[in-house]
């Protein structure tokens, strides 16, 4: 399908090196369609399903084109949810790691004052949710004068969550001389109108998929009374015996009910929903990404930042009431060349929603009958054996890169009059270390963080225990991983 490699795009050595470390081998279709035009700074709308590699499609050219010397944000990326903002920030930081690109994520339920301080630091890229970005614009705590690249990610989701007006207000505050890229699984009329108003002759890129969902996903539907759903869920999970599964529910209360039932029965599971503290949500999300448990019970919004290639099953315990939501949910499986299964439960009075979804995706979802007692009994031993086994730990894309990079913490910063150049000058004098081995440096009031590249971290950590910076001996240790 696509013979080009990333080296064919004339990317800088630092970006190519990061892509190699992250295991990017060949561009996906969306990457091969978007990257060349993005490097030419063309506006574009991209109709692309989740799991297609779209974050790297815009992240690679942005990291290539931002100028390291400029301290103010040059790229603004808008996402509908906090989880997705955090995921995108991590991806940008990884792609731009060797170029020392700094990105920050700005979203609600985080202390505003802390964000205000973050935004005074050097930031090449700001990723955020519309509401909190708008707050910073109104309070004049974010400088957008140098923004040359705007990305609106999952625009259809922004629309369904009621953010489009805020997005428009933000766009009006940005410099007119900029490149704008809009990504969306679907293109509702309001999103199209947004493109026409604020984009300059945008290219329309639509990925070839069969209808609105990919052929990598096997869809099925069970008609079931609401009171029988828990029993059906137990039977279906035993028969399907998934390696990794997301179970979607409509409400937070429903998530808790399903979680407690599965947990009581010994399923390796956890849950995530909007009623949980943000830090707790991130912990659960990261544990699921690492493969520490097999079943994640989630509401729609809470699962938006899950970017995992190997989810084998998605189960709609509650049928989504919006067509786009069905596409987004089921798009969590069948990603990056893997096959997956999307299983939906619908009650008799939800038949009209089923018909609407089928009309929208362009095919009839095959109906299935509940597994028989014999079928369940036949495979129960295999299911229980898998339940006893620890799931295979999934390696994060950045794990190889993290082996080469060590983040160091120093207990001194701006209040001790320490600057980034002081760290560079001191560390580069260590025998066997050069300025090229020093990555991103973050100076806070009372602490500093320095990335040491190329596997030199342990050496620098050891030497800096007895080395002064501007005449001050600082405590140094490996930084906590966030």
Short mmCIF file of C-alpha atoms in Angstrom, two decimals:
data_model
loop_
_atom_site.label_atom_id
_atom_site.label_comp_id
_atom_site.label_asym_id
_atom_site.label_seq_id
_atom_site.Cartn_x
_atom_site.Cartn_y
_atom_site.Cartn_z
CA UNK A 1 0.00 0.00 0.00
CA UNK A 2 2.75 2.40 0.95
CA UNK A 3 6.39 2.01 -0.01
CA UNK A 4 7.70 5.26 1.45
CA UNK A 5 9.66 5.35 4.69
CA UNK A 6 10.00 8.26 7.11
CA UNK A 7 13.47 9.04 5.74
CA UNK A 8 11.87 9.96 2.40
CA UNK A 9 10.28 13.05 4.00
CA UNK A 10 13.65 14.76 4.57
CA UNK A 11 13.08 14.87 8.31
CA UNK A 12 15.92 15.96 10.59
CA UNK A 13 18.22 13.38 12.12
CA UNK A 14 16.83 14.00 15.62
CA UNK A 15 13.26 13.20 14.50
CA UNK A 16 14.31 10.08 12.53
CA UNK A 17 16.27 8.84 15.53
CA UNK A 18 13.25 9.30 17.81
CA UNK A 19 10.96 7.46 15.35
CA UNK A 20 13.44 4.56 15.21
CA UNK A 21 13.59 4.41 19.03
CA UNK A 22 9.78 4.46 19.20
CA UNK A 23 9.51 1.57 16.75
CA UNK A 24 7.89 3.51 13.90
CA UNK A 25 8.86 1.47 10.84
CA UNK A 26 6.70 2.51 7.91
CA UNK A 27 4.19 5.36 7.72
CA UNK A 28 0.53 4.36 8.09
CA UNK A 29 -1.86 5.51 5.37
CA UNK A 30 -2.89 8.65 7.24
CA UNK A 31 0.76 9.50 7.92
CA UNK A 32 1.78 9.06 4.29
CA UNK A 33 -1.15 11.22 3.13
CA UNK A 34 -0.74 13.99 5.73
CA UNK A 35 2.99 14.42 6.46
CA UNK A 36 4.15 15.63 2.99
CA UNK A 37 1.40 18.31 2.80
CA UNK A 38 1.86 19.30 6.45
CA UNK A 39 5.57 19.90 5.80
CA UNK A 40 4.44 22.26 3.02
CA UNK A 41 2.23 24.02 5.61
CA UNK A 42 -1.04 23.30 3.80
CA UNK A 43 -4.36 23.53 5.67
CA UNK A 44 -6.24 20.24 5.67
CA UNK A 45 -9.24 18.32 6.96
CA UNK A 46 -8.55 14.66 7.58
CA UNK A 47 -11.34 12.13 7.91
CA UNK A 48 -9.63 9.36 9.78
CA UNK A 49 -10.69 6.70 12.27
CA UNK A 50 -9.14 6.36 15.70
CA UNK A 51 -6.20 3.96 15.69
CA UNK A 52 -4.96 5.07 12.26
CA UNK A 53 -1.82 6.79 13.57
CA UNK A 54 -3.14 10.33 13.23
CA UNK A 55 -1.34 11.76 16.28
CA UNK A 56 2.02 11.02 14.66
CA UNK A 57 0.62 12.28 11.32
CA UNK A 58 0.47 15.80 12.75
CA UNK A 59 3.01 15.34 15.57
CA UNK A 60 5.93 14.48 13.28
CA UNK A 61 5.64 17.58 11.03
CA UNK A 62 4.99 19.86 14.01
CA UNK A 63 8.11 18.60 15.81
CA UNK A 64 10.07 18.99 12.58
CA UNK A 65 8.90 22.57 11.91
CA UNK A 66 8.92 24.23 15.33
CA UNK A 67 12.02 26.28 16.06
CA UNK A 68 13.79 25.19 19.22
CA UNK A 69 15.14 28.68 19.97
CA UNK A 70 11.64 30.25 20.27
CA UNK A 71 10.45 30.11 23.89
CA UNK A 72 6.77 30.87 23.24
CA UNK A 73 4.27 28.24 22.01
CA UNK A 74 4.38 27.69 18.25
CA UNK A 75 1.75 24.94 18.05
CA UNK A 76 -1.65 24.60 19.72
CA UNK A 77 -3.41 21.23 19.71
CA UNK A 78 -7.04 21.11 20.89
CA UNK A 79 -8.51 17.82 22.12
CA UNK A 80 -11.97 17.03 23.56
CA UNK A 81 -10.78 15.29 26.75
CA UNK A 82 -8.09 15.47 29.39
CA UNK A 83 -6.96 11.90 28.77
CA UNK A 84 -6.44 12.54 25.07
CA UNK A 85 -4.60 15.80 25.81
CA UNK A 86 -2.19 13.96 28.08
CA UNK A 87 -1.70 11.16 25.53
CA UNK A 88 -0.98 13.64 22.72
CA UNK A 89 1.45 15.58 24.92
CA UNK A 90 3.38 12.38 25.66
CA UNK A 91 3.47 11.47 21.95
CA UNK A 92 4.76 14.93 20.98
CA UNK A 93 7.42 14.82 23.72
CA UNK A 94 8.55 11.38 22.52
CA UNK A 95 8.71 12.32 18.83
CA UNK A 96 10.55 15.54 19.68
CA UNK A 97 12.68 14.10 22.50
CA UNK A 98 16.08 14.33 20.78
CA UNK A 99 15.25 17.76 19.36
CA UNK A 100 14.41 18.79 22.96
CA UNK A 101 10.85 19.78 22.07
CA UNK A 102 8.82 20.76 25.14
CA UNK A 103 5.07 20.24 25.27
CA UNK A 104 2.64 20.93 28.08
CA UNK A 105 -0.93 19.69 28.60
CA UNK A 106 -3.51 22.18 29.88
CA UNK A 107 -6.94 20.96 31.01
CA UNK A 108 -9.57 21.31 33.72
CA UNK A 109 -9.52 19.72 37.20
CA UNK A 110 -5.87 20.83 37.50
CA UNK A 111 -4.73 23.83 39.59
CA UNK A 112 -4.96 26.93 37.39
CA UNK A 113 -2.06 28.60 39.25
CA UNK A 114 0.26 25.68 38.49
CA UNK A 115 -0.67 25.84 34.81
CA UNK A 116 -0.08 29.59 34.81
CA UNK A 117 3.50 28.95 35.99
CA UNK A 118 3.97 26.13 33.44
CA UNK A 119 2.95 28.51 30.67
CA UNK A 120 5.70 30.97 31.65
CA UNK A 121 8.31 28.29 30.90
CA UNK A 122 9.66 27.46 27.46
CA UNK A 123 6.93 25.50 25.65
CA UNK A 124 7.05 24.71 21.96
CA UNK A 125 3.67 22.96 21.91
CA UNK A 126 0.56 23.42 24.07
CA UNK A 127 -2.04 20.64 24.08
CA UNK A 128 -5.32 21.34 25.81
CA UNK A 129 -9.07 21.10 26.15
CA UNK A 130 -11.03 24.09 24.80
CA UNK A 131 -12.55 25.17 28.14
CA UNK A 132 -9.28 25.50 30.02
CA UNK A 133 -7.41 27.05 27.06
CA UNK A 134 -10.22 29.63 26.86
CA UNK A 135 -9.81 30.35 30.60
CA UNK A 136 -6.12 31.12 30.08
CA UNK A 137 -6.88 33.34 27.07
CA UNK A 138 -9.45 35.33 29.06
CA UNK A 139 -7.06 35.75 32.01
CA UNK A 140 -4.17 36.54 29.63
CA UNK A 141 -2.01 33.79 31.09
CA UNK A 142 -1.16 32.17 27.74
CA UNK A 143 0.82 33.80 24.93
CA UNK A 144 -0.44 32.66 21.53
CA UNK A 145 1.22 35.34 19.38
CA UNK A 146 3.79 32.92 17.94
CA UNK A 147 1.36 30.05 17.19
CA UNK A 148 1.95 28.97 13.59
CA UNK A 149 0.33 25.53 13.76
CA UNK A 150 -3.18 24.67 14.97
CA UNK A 151 -4.53 21.13 15.25
CA UNK A 152 -8.18 20.40 16.08
CA UNK A 153 -8.23 16.71 17.02
CA UNK A 154 -11.44 14.63 17.12
CA UNK A 155 -13.53 17.60 15.97
CA UNK A 156 -16.74 15.56 15.82
CA UNK A 157 -16.28 14.64 19.47
CA UNK A 158 -15.78 18.34 20.30
CA UNK A 159 -19.10 19.03 18.60
CA UNK A 160 -21.00 16.31 20.46
CA UNK A 161 -19.55 17.57 23.78
CA UNK A 162 -20.61 21.16 23.03
CA UNK A 163 -17.13 22.65 22.59
CA UNK A 164 -17.38 24.00 19.04
CA UNK A 165 -18.24 27.58 20.09
CA UNK A 166 -15.22 27.65 22.41
CA UNK A 167 -13.04 26.29 19.60
CA UNK A 168 -14.21 29.14 17.35
CA UNK A 169 -13.40 31.73 20.02
CA UNK A 170 -9.91 30.27 20.42
CA UNK A 171 -9.31 30.31 16.66
CA UNK A 172 -10.26 33.99 16.53
CA UNK A 173 -7.53 34.73 19.10
CA UNK A 174 -4.79 33.05 17.04
CA UNK A 175 -2.56 34.69 14.41
CA UNK A 176 -4.16 34.50 10.96
CA UNK A 177 -0.86 33.46 9.40
CA UNK A 178 -0.90 29.83 10.50
CA UNK A 179 -1.42 26.28 9.27
CA UNK A 180 -4.60 24.55 10.48
CA UNK A 181 -5.23 20.79 10.50
CA UNK A 182 -8.57 19.30 11.53
CA UNK A 183 -8.95 15.58 12.27
CA UNK A 184 -12.30 13.87 12.68
CA UNK A 185 -13.71 10.34 12.38
CA UNK A 186 -16.85 11.90 10.89
CA UNK A 187 -17.54 15.33 9.39
CA UNK A 188 -20.90 16.68 10.64
CA UNK A 189 -22.21 19.87 9.03
CA UNK A 190 -21.12 22.14 11.90
CA UNK A 191 -17.56 20.81 11.64
CA UNK A 192 -17.55 21.40 7.88
CA UNK A 193 -18.75 24.97 8.46
CA UNK A 194 -15.88 25.51 10.89
CA UNK A 195 -13.43 24.41 8.19
CA UNK A 196 -14.86 26.77 5.58
CA UNK A 197 -14.80 29.75 7.95
CA UNK A 198 -11.31 29.44 9.36
CA UNK A 199 -9.18 27.45 6.92
CA UNK A 200 -7.39 28.55 3.78
CA UNK A 201 -8.42 26.33 0.80
CA UNK A 202 -8.02 23.16 2.88
CA UNK A 203 -7.10 19.85 1.30
CA UNK A 204 -9.74 17.21 2.03
CA UNK A 205 -8.11 13.90 2.90
CA UNK A 206 -10.33 10.88 3.46
CA UNK A 207 -8.86 7.49 4.23
CA UNK A 208 -10.13 4.50 2.31
CA UNK A 209 -12.23 2.41 4.67
CA UNK A 210 -15.25 0.30 3.99
CA UNK A 211 -17.98 2.59 5.23
CA UNK A 212 -17.46 4.31 8.55
CA UNK A 213 -15.76 1.42 10.32
CA UNK A 214 -12.83 -0.73 9.27
CA UNK A 215 -12.89 -4.25 7.84
CA UNK A 216 -10.51 -5.28 10.65
CA UNK A 217 -13.44 -5.35 13.10
CA UNK A 218 -16.00 -8.17 13.37
CA UNK A 219 -19.30 -6.71 14.62
CA UNK A 220 -22.09 -8.60 16.40
CA UNK A 221 -25.25 -7.77 18.34
CA UNK A 222 -27.18 -9.49 21.13
CA UNK A 223 -30.78 -8.50 21.87
CA UNK A 224 -31.24 -8.80 25.64
CA UNK A 225 -33.49 -7.53 28.43
CA UNK A 226 -31.73 -5.08 30.72
CA UNK A 227 -32.04 -7.34 33.76
CA UNK A 228 -30.29 -10.18 31.89
CA UNK A 229 -27.26 -8.17 30.74
CA UNK A 230 -24.92 -9.16 33.57
CA UNK A 231 -25.50 -12.88 32.97
CA UNK A 232 -25.02 -12.38 29.22
CA UNK A 233 -21.80 -10.46 29.87
CA UNK A 234 -20.43 -13.31 31.98
CA UNK A 235 -21.36 -15.88 29.33
CA UNK A 236 -19.99 -13.85 26.40
CA UNK A 237 -16.68 -13.12 28.14
CA UNK A 238 -16.25 -16.81 28.97
CA UNK A 239 -16.91 -17.88 25.37
CA UNK A 240 -14.87 -15.06 23.80
CA UNK A 241 -12.12 -15.24 26.44
CA UNK A 242 -10.55 -11.92 25.38
CA UNK A 243 -6.92 -11.00 25.95
CA UNK A 244 -7.77 -7.33 26.45
CA UNK A 245 -11.29 -5.88 26.53
CA UNK A 246 -13.04 -2.55 27.08
CA UNK A 247 -16.64 -2.73 28.35
CA UNK A 248 -18.54 0.51 27.68
CA UNK A 249 -21.40 1.66 29.89
CA UNK A 250 -23.62 4.73 29.56
CA UNK A 251 -23.30 6.08 33.12
CA UNK A 252 -20.84 6.20 36.00
CA UNK A 253 -23.27 4.27 38.21
CA UNK A 254 -23.52 1.51 35.61
CA UNK A 255 -19.71 1.30 35.37
CA UNK A 256 -19.51 0.78 39.14
CA UNK A 257 -22.21 -1.93 39.09
CA UNK A 258 -20.50 -3.90 36.30
CA UNK A 259 -17.05 -3.45 37.86
CA UNK A 260 -18.19 -4.72 41.26
CA UNK A 261 -19.88 -7.75 39.68
CA UNK A 262 -16.82 -8.74 37.61
CA UNK A 263 -14.38 -7.99 40.43
CA UNK A 264 -16.42 -10.18 42.79
CA UNK A 265 -16.12 -13.03 40.30
CA UNK A 266 -12.34 -12.73 40.09
CA UNK A 267 -12.02 -10.97 36.73
CA UNK A 268 -8.73 -9.04 36.40
CA UNK A 269 -10.48 -5.69 35.93
CA UNK A 270 -10.68 -2.02 36.82
CA UNK A 271 -12.88 0.92 35.87
CA UNK A 272 -12.60 4.50 34.71
CA UNK A 273 -15.22 7.27 34.60
CA UNK A 274 -15.60 11.02 35.00
CA UNK A 275 -16.50 10.82 38.68
CA UNK A 276 -13.00 9.64 39.59
CA UNK A 277 -10.09 11.91 40.50
CA UNK A 278 -7.92 12.74 37.50
CA UNK A 279 -4.75 11.18 38.97
CA UNK A 280 -6.67 7.98 39.70
CA UNK A 281 -7.98 7.89 36.13
CA UNK A 282 -4.45 8.25 34.76
CA UNK A 283 -3.20 5.45 37.04
CA UNK A 284 -5.94 3.08 35.85
CA UNK A 285 -5.39 4.05 32.21
CA UNK A 286 -1.65 3.48 32.40
CA UNK A 287 -2.08 0.14 34.19
CA UNK A 288 -4.44 -1.01 31.43
CA UNK A 289 -2.00 0.17 28.76
CA UNK A 290 0.74 -1.86 30.43
CA UNK A 291 -1.52 -4.93 30.43
CA UNK A 292 -1.81 -5.26 34.22
CA UNK A 293 -5.46 -6.35 33.90
CA UNK A 294 -7.62 -7.60 31.02
CA UNK A 295 -10.99 -5.85 31.45
CA UNK A 296 -11.54 -2.09 31.61
CA UNK A 297 -15.10 -0.92 32.33
CA UNK A 298 -15.50 2.66 31.11
CA UNK A 299 -17.76 5.52 30.14
CA UNK A 300 -17.25 7.09 26.70
CA UNK A 301 -15.42 10.23 27.76
CA UNK A 302 -13.08 8.52 30.21
CA UNK A 303 -11.74 6.12 27.58
CA UNK A 304 -10.82 8.75 24.98
CA UNK A 305 -7.08 8.69 25.66
CA UNK A 306 -6.63 4.94 25.31
CA UNK A 307 -4.12 4.48 22.50
CA UNK A 308 -3.35 0.75 22.51
CA UNK A 309 -2.89 -1.33 19.38
CA UNK A 310 -3.82 -4.71 20.86
CA UNK A 311 -7.30 -4.46 22.40
CA UNK A 312 -8.98 -7.64 21.16
CA UNK A 313 -12.59 -6.88 22.16
CA UNK A 314 -14.92 -3.95 22.73
CA UNK A 315 -18.25 -4.73 24.40
CA UNK A 316 -21.04 -2.15 24.34
CA UNK A 317 -22.76 -3.22 27.56
CA UNK A 318 -25.02 -0.23 26.95
CA UNK A 319 -25.69 0.62 23.32
CA UNK A 320 -24.45 4.13 22.45
CA UNK A 321 -27.32 6.45 21.61
CA UNK A 322 -25.28 8.46 19.08
CA UNK A 323 -24.04 7.00 15.83
CA UNK A 324 -20.62 8.68 16.04
CA UNK A 325 -20.12 7.21 19.49
CA UNK A 326 -20.52 3.70 18.06
CA UNK A 327 -17.73 4.40 15.57
CA UNK A 328 -15.46 5.88 18.25
CA UNK A 329 -16.08 3.06 20.73
CA UNK A 330 -15.61 0.21 18.29
CA UNK A 331 -12.54 1.96 16.86
CA UNK A 332 -10.70 1.07 20.08
CA UNK A 333 -10.21 -2.42 18.60
CA UNK A 334 -8.97 -3.56 15.18
CA UNK A 335 -6.14 -1.02 15.24
CA UNK A 336 -2.74 -0.90 13.53
CA UNK A 337 -3.36 -3.98 11.40
CA UNK A 338 -4.78 -6.13 14.22
CA UNK A 339 -8.23 -7.71 14.00
CA UNK A 340 -10.80 -7.13 16.72
CA UNK A 341 -14.36 -7.84 17.80
CA UNK A 342 -17.07 -5.28 18.59
CA UNK A 343 -19.95 -6.84 20.55
CA UNK A 344 -23.08 -4.83 21.41
CA UNK A 345 -25.96 -5.51 23.77
CA UNK A 346 -29.30 -3.87 22.91
CA UNK A 347 -32.60 -4.01 24.77
CA UNK A 348 -35.86 -4.52 22.82
CA UNK A 349 -36.79 -0.84 23.13
CA UNK A 350 -33.42 0.20 21.62
CA UNK A 351 -34.17 -1.31 18.21
CA UNK A 352 -34.52 2.15 16.61
CA UNK A 353 -31.00 3.11 17.80
CA UNK A 354 -29.64 -0.11 16.29
CA UNK A 355 -31.27 0.72 12.95
CA UNK A 356 -29.84 4.25 13.05
CA UNK A 357 -26.34 2.91 13.72
CA UNK A 358 -26.65 0.36 10.90
CA UNK A 359 -27.78 3.05 8.48
CA UNK A 360 -24.86 5.22 9.56
CA UNK A 361 -22.13 2.55 9.24
CA UNK A 362 -23.62 1.17 6.04
CA UNK A 363 -24.26 -2.46 6.96
CA UNK A 364 -26.45 -4.64 9.14
CA UNK A 365 -24.79 -5.83 12.35
CA UNK A 366 -25.08 -9.64 12.53
CA UNK A 367 -27.41 -10.80 15.33
CA UNK A 368 -26.27 -13.54 17.67
CA UNK A 369 -28.14 -15.67 20.18
CA UNK A 370 -26.94 -15.95 23.76
CA UNK A 371 -24.35 -18.71 24.28
CA UNK A 372 -25.92 -21.97 25.44
CA UNK A 373 -25.08 -23.45 28.84
CA UNK A 374 -23.27 -26.26 27.03
CA UNK A 375 -21.15 -23.82 25.00
CA UNK A 376 -20.20 -21.91 28.16
CA UNK A 377 -19.40 -25.08 30.11
CA UNK A 378 -17.27 -26.41 27.22
CA UNK A 379 -14.83 -23.47 27.31
CA UNK A 380 -15.02 -22.45 30.97
CA UNK A 381 -11.81 -24.28 31.94
CA UNK A 382 -9.83 -22.39 29.29
CA UNK A 383 -11.36 -19.11 30.48
CA UNK A 384 -10.47 -19.82 34.11
CA UNK A 385 -6.93 -20.81 33.13
CA UNK A 386 -6.44 -17.48 31.36
CA UNK A 387 -7.92 -15.64 34.38
CA UNK A 388 -5.23 -17.23 36.57
CA UNK A 389 -2.44 -16.14 34.24
CA UNK A 390 -1.03 -12.64 34.45
CA UNK A 391 -1.75 -10.77 31.19
CA UNK A 392 1.27 -10.13 28.98
CA UNK A 393 2.72 -6.74 29.87
CA UNK A 394 2.36 -4.43 26.89
CA UNK A 395 5.44 -2.39 26.12
CA UNK A 396 4.79 1.27 25.68
CA UNK A 397 6.15 2.78 22.47
CA UNK A 398 8.53 4.90 24.51
CA UNK A 399 10.01 2.03 26.59
CA UNK A 400 13.07 1.65 24.35
CA UNK A 401 13.61 5.40 24.34
CA UNK A 402 13.25 5.51 28.13
CA UNK A 403 16.14 3.04 28.45
CA UNK A 404 18.39 5.58 26.72
CA UNK A 405 17.12 8.61 28.67
CA UNK A 406 17.28 9.30 32.40
CA UNK A 407 15.48 12.29 33.94
CA UNK A 408 17.39 13.76 36.88
CA UNK A 409 15.94 15.86 39.70
CA UNK A 410 17.97 18.64 41.35
CA UNK A 411 16.71 20.41 44.50
CA UNK A 412 17.40 23.93 43.25
CA UNK A 413 15.97 26.23 40.61
CA UNK A 414 15.06 29.83 39.89
CA UNK A 415 15.19 30.91 43.55
CA UNK A 416 18.86 29.86 43.65
CA UNK A 417 19.46 31.85 40.43
CA UNK A 418 20.13 28.65 38.46
CA UNK A 419 19.55 28.69 34.69
CA UNK A 420 19.47 25.98 32.02
CA UNK A 421 22.82 27.17 30.68
CA UNK A 422 24.39 26.47 34.10
CA UNK A 423 23.37 22.81 33.88
CA UNK A 424 24.63 22.50 30.30
CA UNK A 425 27.98 24.08 31.15
CA UNK A 426 28.52 21.90 34.22
CA UNK A 427 27.29 18.56 32.86
CA UNK A 428 29.10 18.91 29.51
CA UNK A 429 32.42 19.15 31.41
CA UNK A 430 32.00 15.58 32.71
CA UNK A 431 34.42 13.28 30.88
CA UNK A 432 32.56 11.24 28.26
CA UNK A 433 29.58 13.61 28.20
CA UNK A 434 28.84 16.38 25.67
CA UNK A 435 26.09 18.97 25.21
CA UNK A 436 24.47 16.53 22.74
CA UNK A 437 23.82 14.17 25.66
CA UNK A 438 21.67 16.76 27.44
CA UNK A 439 17.97 16.84 26.59
CA UNK A 440 15.06 18.89 27.92
CA UNK A 441 15.81 21.06 30.96
CA UNK A 442 12.95 22.36 33.11
CA UNK A 443 13.72 24.97 35.77
CA UNK A 444 11.09 25.51 38.48
CA UNK A 445 11.29 27.79 41.53
CA UNK A 446 12.77 25.18 43.87
CA UNK A 447 13.60 22.26 41.58
CA UNK A 448 15.09 21.48 38.20
CA UNK A 449 14.73 18.48 35.88
CA UNK A 450 17.31 17.49 33.28
CA UNK A 451 16.98 14.72 30.67
CA UNK A 452 20.27 12.91 30.06
CA UNK A 453 20.33 11.13 26.69
CA UNK A 454 22.26 8.30 25.02
CA UNK A 455 22.50 6.05 28.07
CA UNK A 456 24.75 8.53 29.92
CA UNK A 457 22.26 9.12 32.77
CA UNK A 458 23.88 6.88 35.42
CA UNK A 459 27.29 8.42 34.77
CA UNK A 460 25.94 11.97 35.14
CA UNK A 461 23.92 11.03 38.24
CA UNK A 462 27.05 9.61 39.89
CA UNK A 463 29.31 12.56 38.98
CA UNK A 464 26.79 15.29 39.90
CA UNK A 465 26.53 14.03 43.49
CA UNK A 466 29.94 15.69 44.10
CA UNK A 467 29.81 18.52 41.54
CA UNK A 468 28.63 22.06 42.26
CA UNK A 469 26.44 24.20 40.00
CA UNK A 470 27.20 27.93 40.33
CA UNK A 471 29.08 27.09 43.51
CA UNK A 472 26.11 25.24 45.02
CA UNK A 473 26.09 21.50 45.73
CA UNK A 474 22.55 20.36 44.92
CA UNK A 475 20.90 17.13 45.91
CA UNK A 476 20.48 15.01 42.76
CA UNK A 477 18.45 11.86 42.21
CA UNK A 478 16.50 10.02 39.55
CA UNK A 479 13.24 11.91 39.00
CA UNK A 480 9.96 10.19 39.77
CA UNK A 481 8.20 8.94 36.65
CA UNK A 482 4.86 10.64 36.18
#
